[in-house]
PDB file of C-alpha atoms in Angstrom:
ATOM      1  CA  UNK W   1       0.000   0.000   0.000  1.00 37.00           C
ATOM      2  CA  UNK W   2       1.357   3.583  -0.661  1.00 39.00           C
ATOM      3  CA  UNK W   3       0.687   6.426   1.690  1.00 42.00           C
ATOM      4  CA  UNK W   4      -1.155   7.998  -0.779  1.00 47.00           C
ATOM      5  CA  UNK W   5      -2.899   5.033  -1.680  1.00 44.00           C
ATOM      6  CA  UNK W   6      -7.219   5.432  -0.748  1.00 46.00           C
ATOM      7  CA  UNK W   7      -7.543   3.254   2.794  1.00 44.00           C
ATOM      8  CA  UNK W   8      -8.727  -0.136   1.587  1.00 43.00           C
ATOM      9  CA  UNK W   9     -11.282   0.092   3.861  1.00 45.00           C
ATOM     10  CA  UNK W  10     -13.719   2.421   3.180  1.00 45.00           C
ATOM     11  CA  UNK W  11     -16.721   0.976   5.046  1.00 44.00           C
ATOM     12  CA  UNK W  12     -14.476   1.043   8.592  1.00 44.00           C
ATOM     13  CA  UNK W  13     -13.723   4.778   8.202  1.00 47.00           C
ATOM     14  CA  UNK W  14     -16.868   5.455   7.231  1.00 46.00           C
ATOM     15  CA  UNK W  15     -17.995   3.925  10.693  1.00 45.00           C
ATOM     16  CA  UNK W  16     -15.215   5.756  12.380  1.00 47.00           C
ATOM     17  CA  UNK W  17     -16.468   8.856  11.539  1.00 51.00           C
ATOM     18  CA  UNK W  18     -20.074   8.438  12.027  1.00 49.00           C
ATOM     19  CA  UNK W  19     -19.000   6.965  15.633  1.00 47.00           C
ATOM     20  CA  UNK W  20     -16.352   9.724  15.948  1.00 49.00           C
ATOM     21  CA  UNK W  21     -19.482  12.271  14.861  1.00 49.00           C
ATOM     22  CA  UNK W  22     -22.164  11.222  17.260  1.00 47.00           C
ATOM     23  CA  UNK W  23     -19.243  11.598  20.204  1.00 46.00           C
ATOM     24  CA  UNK W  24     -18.215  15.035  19.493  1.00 45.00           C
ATOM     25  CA  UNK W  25     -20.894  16.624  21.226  1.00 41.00           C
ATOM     26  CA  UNK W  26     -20.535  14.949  24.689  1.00 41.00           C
ATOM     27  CA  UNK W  27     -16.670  15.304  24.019  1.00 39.00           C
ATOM     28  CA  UNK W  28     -17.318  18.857  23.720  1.00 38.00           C
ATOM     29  CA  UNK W  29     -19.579  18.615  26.618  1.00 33.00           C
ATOM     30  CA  UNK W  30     -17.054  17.041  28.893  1.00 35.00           C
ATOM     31  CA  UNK W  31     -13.698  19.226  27.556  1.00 36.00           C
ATOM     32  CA  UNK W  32     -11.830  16.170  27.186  1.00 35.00           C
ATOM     33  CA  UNK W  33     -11.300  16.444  23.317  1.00 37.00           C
ATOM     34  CA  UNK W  34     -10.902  19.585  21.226  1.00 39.00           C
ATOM     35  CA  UNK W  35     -13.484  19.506  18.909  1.00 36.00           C
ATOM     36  CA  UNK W  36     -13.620  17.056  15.918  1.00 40.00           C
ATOM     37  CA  UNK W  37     -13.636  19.367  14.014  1.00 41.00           C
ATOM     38  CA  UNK W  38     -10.072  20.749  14.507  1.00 54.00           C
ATOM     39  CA  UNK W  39      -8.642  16.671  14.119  1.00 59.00           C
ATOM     40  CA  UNK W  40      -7.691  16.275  10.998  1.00 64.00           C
ATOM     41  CA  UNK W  41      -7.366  12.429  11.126  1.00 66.00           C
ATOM     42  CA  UNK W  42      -6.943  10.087   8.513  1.00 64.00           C
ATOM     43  CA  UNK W  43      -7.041  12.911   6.358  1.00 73.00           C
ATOM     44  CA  UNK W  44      -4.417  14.948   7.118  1.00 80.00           C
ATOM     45  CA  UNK W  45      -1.138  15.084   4.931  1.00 84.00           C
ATOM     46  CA  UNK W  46       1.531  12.733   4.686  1.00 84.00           C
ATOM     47  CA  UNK W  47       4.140  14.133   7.034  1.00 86.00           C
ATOM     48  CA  UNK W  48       7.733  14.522   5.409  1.00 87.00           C
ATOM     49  CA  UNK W  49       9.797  11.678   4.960  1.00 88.00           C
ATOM     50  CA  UNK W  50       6.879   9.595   4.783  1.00 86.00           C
ATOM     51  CA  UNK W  51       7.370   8.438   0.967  1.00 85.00           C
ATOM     52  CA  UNK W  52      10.880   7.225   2.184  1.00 87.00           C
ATOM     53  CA  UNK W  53       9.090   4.764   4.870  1.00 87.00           C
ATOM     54  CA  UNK W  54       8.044   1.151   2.719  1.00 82.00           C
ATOM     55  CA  UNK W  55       5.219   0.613   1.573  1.00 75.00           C
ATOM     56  CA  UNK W  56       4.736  -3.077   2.776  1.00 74.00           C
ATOM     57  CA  UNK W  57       2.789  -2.021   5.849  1.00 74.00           C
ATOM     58  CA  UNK W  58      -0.538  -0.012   5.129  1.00 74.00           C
ATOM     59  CA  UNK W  59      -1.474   2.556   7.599  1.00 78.00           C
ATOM     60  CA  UNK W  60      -4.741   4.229   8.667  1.00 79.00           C
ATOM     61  CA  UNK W  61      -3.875   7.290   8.454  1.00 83.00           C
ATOM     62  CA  UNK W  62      -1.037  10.286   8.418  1.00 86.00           C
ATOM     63  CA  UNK W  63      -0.774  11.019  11.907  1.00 87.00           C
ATOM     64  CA  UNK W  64       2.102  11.551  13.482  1.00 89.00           C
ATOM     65  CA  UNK W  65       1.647   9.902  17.461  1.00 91.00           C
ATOM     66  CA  UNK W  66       4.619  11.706  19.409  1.00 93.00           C
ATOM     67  CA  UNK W  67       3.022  10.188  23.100  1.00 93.00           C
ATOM     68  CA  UNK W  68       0.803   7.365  24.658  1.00 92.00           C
ATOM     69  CA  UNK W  69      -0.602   7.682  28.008  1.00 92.00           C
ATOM     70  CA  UNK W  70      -3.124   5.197  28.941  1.00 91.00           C
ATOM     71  CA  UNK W  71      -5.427   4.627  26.527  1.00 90.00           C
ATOM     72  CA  UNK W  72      -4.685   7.854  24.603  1.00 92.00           C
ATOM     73  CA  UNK W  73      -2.493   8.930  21.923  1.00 92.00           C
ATOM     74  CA  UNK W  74      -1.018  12.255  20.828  1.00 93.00           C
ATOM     75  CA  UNK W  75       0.174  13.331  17.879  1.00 89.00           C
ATOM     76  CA  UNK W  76       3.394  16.197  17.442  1.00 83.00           C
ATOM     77  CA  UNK W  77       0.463  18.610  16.767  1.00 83.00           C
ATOM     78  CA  UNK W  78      -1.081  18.015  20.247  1.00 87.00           C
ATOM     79  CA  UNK W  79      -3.928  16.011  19.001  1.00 89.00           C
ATOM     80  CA  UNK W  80      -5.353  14.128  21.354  1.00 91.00           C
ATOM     81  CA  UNK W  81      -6.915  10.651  20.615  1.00 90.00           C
ATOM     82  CA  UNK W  82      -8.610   7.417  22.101  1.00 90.00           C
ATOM     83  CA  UNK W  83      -6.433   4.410  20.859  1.00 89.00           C
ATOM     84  CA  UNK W  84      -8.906   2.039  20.163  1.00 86.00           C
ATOM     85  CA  UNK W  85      -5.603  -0.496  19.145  1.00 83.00           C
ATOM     86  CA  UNK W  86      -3.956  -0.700  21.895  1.00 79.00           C
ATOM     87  CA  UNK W  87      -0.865  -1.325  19.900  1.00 75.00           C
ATOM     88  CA  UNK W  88      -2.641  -3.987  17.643  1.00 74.00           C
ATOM     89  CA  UNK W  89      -3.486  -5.617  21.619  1.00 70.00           C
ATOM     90  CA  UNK W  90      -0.350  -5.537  22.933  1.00 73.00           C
ATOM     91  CA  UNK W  91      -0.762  -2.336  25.242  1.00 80.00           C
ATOM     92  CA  UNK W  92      -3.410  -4.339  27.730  1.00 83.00           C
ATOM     93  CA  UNK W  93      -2.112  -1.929  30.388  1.00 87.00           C
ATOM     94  CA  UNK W  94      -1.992   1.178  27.861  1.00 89.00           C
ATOM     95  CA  UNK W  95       0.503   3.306  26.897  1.00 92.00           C
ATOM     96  CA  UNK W  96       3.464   4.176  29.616  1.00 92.00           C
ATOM     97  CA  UNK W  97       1.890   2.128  32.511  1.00 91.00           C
ATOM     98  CA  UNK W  98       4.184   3.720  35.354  1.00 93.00           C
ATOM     99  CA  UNK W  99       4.751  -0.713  36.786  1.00 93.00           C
ATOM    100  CA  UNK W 100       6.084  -1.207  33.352  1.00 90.00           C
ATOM    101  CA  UNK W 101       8.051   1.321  33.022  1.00 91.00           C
ATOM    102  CA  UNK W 102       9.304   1.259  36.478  1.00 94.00           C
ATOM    103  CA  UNK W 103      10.391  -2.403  35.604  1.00 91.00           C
ATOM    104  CA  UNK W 104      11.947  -1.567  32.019  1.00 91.00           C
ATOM    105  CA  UNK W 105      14.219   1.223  33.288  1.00 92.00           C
ATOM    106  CA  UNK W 106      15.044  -1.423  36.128  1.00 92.00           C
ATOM    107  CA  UNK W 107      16.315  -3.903  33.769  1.00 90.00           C
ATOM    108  CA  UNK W 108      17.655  -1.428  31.392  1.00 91.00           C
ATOM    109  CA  UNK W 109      20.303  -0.125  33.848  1.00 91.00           C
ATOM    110  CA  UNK W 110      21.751  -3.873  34.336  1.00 91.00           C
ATOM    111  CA  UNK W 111      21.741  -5.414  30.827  1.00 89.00           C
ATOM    112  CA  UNK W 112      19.887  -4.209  27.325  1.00 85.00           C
ATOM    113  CA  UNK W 113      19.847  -7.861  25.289  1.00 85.00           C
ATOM    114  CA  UNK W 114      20.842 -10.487  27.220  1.00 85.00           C
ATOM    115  CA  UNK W 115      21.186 -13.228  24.298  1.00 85.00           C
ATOM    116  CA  UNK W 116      19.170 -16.217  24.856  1.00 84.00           C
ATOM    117  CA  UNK W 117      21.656 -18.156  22.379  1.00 84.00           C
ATOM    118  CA  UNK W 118      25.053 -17.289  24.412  1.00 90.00           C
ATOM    119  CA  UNK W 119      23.776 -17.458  28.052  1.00 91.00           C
ATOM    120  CA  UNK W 120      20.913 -17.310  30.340  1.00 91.00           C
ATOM    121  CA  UNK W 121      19.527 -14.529  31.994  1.00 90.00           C
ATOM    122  CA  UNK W 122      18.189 -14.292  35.510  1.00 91.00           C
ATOM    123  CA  UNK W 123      14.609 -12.665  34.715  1.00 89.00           C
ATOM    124  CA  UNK W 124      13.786 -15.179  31.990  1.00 91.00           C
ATOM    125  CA  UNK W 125      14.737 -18.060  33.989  1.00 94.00           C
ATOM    126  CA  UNK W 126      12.156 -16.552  36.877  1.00 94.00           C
ATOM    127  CA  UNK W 127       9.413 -16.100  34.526  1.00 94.00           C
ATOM    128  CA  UNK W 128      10.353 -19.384  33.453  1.00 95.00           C
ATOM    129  CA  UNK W 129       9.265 -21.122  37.090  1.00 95.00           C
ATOM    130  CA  UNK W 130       6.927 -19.136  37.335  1.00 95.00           C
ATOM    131  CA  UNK W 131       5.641 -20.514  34.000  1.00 95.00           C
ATOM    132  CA  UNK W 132       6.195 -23.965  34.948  1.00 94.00           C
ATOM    133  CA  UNK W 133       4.016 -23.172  38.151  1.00 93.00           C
ATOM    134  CA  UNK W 134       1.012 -22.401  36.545  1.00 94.00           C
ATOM    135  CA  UNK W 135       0.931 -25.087  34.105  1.00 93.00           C
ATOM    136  CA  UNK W 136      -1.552 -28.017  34.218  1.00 93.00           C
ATOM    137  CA  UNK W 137      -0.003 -30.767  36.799  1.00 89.00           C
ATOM    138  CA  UNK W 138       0.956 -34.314  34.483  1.00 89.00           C
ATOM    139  CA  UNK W 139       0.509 -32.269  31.502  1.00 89.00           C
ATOM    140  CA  UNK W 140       3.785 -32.940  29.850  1.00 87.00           C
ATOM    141  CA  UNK W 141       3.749 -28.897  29.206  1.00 87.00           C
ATOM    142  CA  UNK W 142       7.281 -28.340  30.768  1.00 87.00           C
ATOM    143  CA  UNK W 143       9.380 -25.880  28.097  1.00 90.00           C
ATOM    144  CA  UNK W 144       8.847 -22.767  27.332  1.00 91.00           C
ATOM    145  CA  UNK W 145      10.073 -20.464  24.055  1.00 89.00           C
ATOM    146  CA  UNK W 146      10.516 -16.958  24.342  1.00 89.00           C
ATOM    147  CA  UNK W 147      10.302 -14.654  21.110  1.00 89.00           C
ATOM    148  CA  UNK W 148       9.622 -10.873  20.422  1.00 85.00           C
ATOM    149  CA  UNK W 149       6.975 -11.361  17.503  1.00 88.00           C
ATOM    150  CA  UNK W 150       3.405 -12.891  17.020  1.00 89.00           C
ATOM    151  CA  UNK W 151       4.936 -14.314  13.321  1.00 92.00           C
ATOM    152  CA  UNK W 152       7.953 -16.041  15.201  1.00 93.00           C
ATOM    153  CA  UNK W 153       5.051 -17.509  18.033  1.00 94.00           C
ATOM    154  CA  UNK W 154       3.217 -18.625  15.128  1.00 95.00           C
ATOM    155  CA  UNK W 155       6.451 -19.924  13.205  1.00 95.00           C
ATOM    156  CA  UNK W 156       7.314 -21.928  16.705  1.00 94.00           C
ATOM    157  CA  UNK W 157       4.144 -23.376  16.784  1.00 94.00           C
ATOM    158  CA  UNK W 158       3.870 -24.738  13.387  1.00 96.00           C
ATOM    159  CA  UNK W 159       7.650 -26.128  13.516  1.00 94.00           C
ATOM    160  CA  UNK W 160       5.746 -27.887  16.917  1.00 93.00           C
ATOM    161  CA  UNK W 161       3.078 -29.139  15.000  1.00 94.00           C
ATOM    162  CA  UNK W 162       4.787 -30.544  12.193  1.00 96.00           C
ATOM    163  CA  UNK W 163       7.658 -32.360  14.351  1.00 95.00           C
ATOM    164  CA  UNK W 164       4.797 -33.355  16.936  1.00 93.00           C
ATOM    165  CA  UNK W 165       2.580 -35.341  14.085  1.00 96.00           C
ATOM    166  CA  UNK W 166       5.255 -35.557  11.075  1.00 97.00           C
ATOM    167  CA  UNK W 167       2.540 -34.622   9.105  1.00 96.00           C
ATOM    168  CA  UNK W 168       3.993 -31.066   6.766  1.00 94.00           C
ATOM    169  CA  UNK W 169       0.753 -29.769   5.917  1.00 93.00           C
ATOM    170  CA  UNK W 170      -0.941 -26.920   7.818  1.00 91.00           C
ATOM    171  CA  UNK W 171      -4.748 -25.567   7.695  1.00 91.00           C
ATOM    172  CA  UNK W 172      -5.263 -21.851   7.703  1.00 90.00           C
ATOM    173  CA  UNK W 173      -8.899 -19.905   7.853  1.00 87.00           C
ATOM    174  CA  UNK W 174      -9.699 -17.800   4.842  1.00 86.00           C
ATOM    175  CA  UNK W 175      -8.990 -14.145   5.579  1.00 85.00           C
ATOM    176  CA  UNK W 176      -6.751 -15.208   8.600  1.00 84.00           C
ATOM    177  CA  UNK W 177      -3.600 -12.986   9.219  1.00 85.00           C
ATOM    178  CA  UNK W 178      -0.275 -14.706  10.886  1.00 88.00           C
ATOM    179  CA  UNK W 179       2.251 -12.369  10.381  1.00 88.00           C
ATOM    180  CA  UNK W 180       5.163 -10.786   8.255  1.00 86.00           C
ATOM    181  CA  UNK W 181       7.516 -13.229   8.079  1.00 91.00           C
ATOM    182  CA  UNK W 182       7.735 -15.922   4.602  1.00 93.00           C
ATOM    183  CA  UNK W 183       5.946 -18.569   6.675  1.00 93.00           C
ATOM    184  CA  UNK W 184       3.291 -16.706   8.576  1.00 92.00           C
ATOM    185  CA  UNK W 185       2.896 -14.833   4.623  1.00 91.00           C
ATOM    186  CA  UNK W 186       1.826 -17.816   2.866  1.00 91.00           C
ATOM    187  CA  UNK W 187      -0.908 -18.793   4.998  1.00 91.00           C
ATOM    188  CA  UNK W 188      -2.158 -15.259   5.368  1.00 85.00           C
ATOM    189  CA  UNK W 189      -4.930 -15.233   2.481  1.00 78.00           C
ATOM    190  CA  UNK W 190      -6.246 -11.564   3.020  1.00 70.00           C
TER     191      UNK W 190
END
């Protein structure tokens, strides 16, 4: 998709903005948003620099988010909006959570990437018993994989399958979406 591509899904943003239209006047009511009318959205102009960034992943809009906090988002222009994402899910806590953070900047200050290929690390082999504690007694379930992507989880688990039944062949759902990676690609079908 290019950035100046139409959004390939018209009937979504056309729900967005009726939804976004019926809240703007409790918004306005409750000063917790400027008015809609001053957000320039999806609409707004590609920022510069943005025919440099690839074209591989589509975007809903231009925006530009400079901050999270909680479960809003603001752009450099001090727009201020609900992220109804949550980082595609990952942001259960929303953005900046002050325990994560607190516990990120704790780990940052002793070791950045701790290589799970050279040597252990003490915080994965804690969440690792931890793990292991919460697991289904006699279930067999007693190893654990850590990865950084929802494409590698999926990659992990298919490698699983296949060694687990010797069988090579997976089944995927029509319009199902796995990931980025060559694998997870060729059983996305959207």
């Amino acid at each position: 998709l290019s950035p100046h591509a139409p959004h390939p899904m018209p009937a979504t943003m056309a729900m967005l903005r009726g939804f976004a239209s019926q809240l703007q006047r409790p918004v306005q009511a409750l000063g917790a948003l400027r008015s809609c009318a001053t957000h320039l959205g999806p609409n707004c102009p590609a920022p510069e620099g943005a025919v440099r960034v690839g074209a591989g992943i589509g975007r809903m809009s231009n925006l530009v988010f400079e901050r999270g906090e909680g479960s809003w988002v603001f752009t450099a222009g001090g727009e201020k909006y609900l992220d109804f994402s949550t980082g595609i899910g990952v942001l259960n806590l929303g953005h900046c959570h002050p325990r994560v953070k607190a516990a990120v900047h704790e780990q940052v200050d002793k070791i950045w990437h701790a290589q799970v290929n050279i040597a252990h690390h003490t915080p994965m082999l804690e969440l690792t018993s931890k793990l292991q504690k919460a697991m289904p007694a006699e279930s067999g379930l007693d190893s654990f994989v850590f990865v950084t992507t929802g494409s590698e989880a999926v990659e992990a688990a298919v490698k699983l399958a296949r060694h687990a039944t010797g069988k090579p062949n997976i089944i995927v759902f029509q319009g199902g979406y796995h990931g980025r990676t060559l694998l997870t690609m060729s059983m996305t079908t959207s």
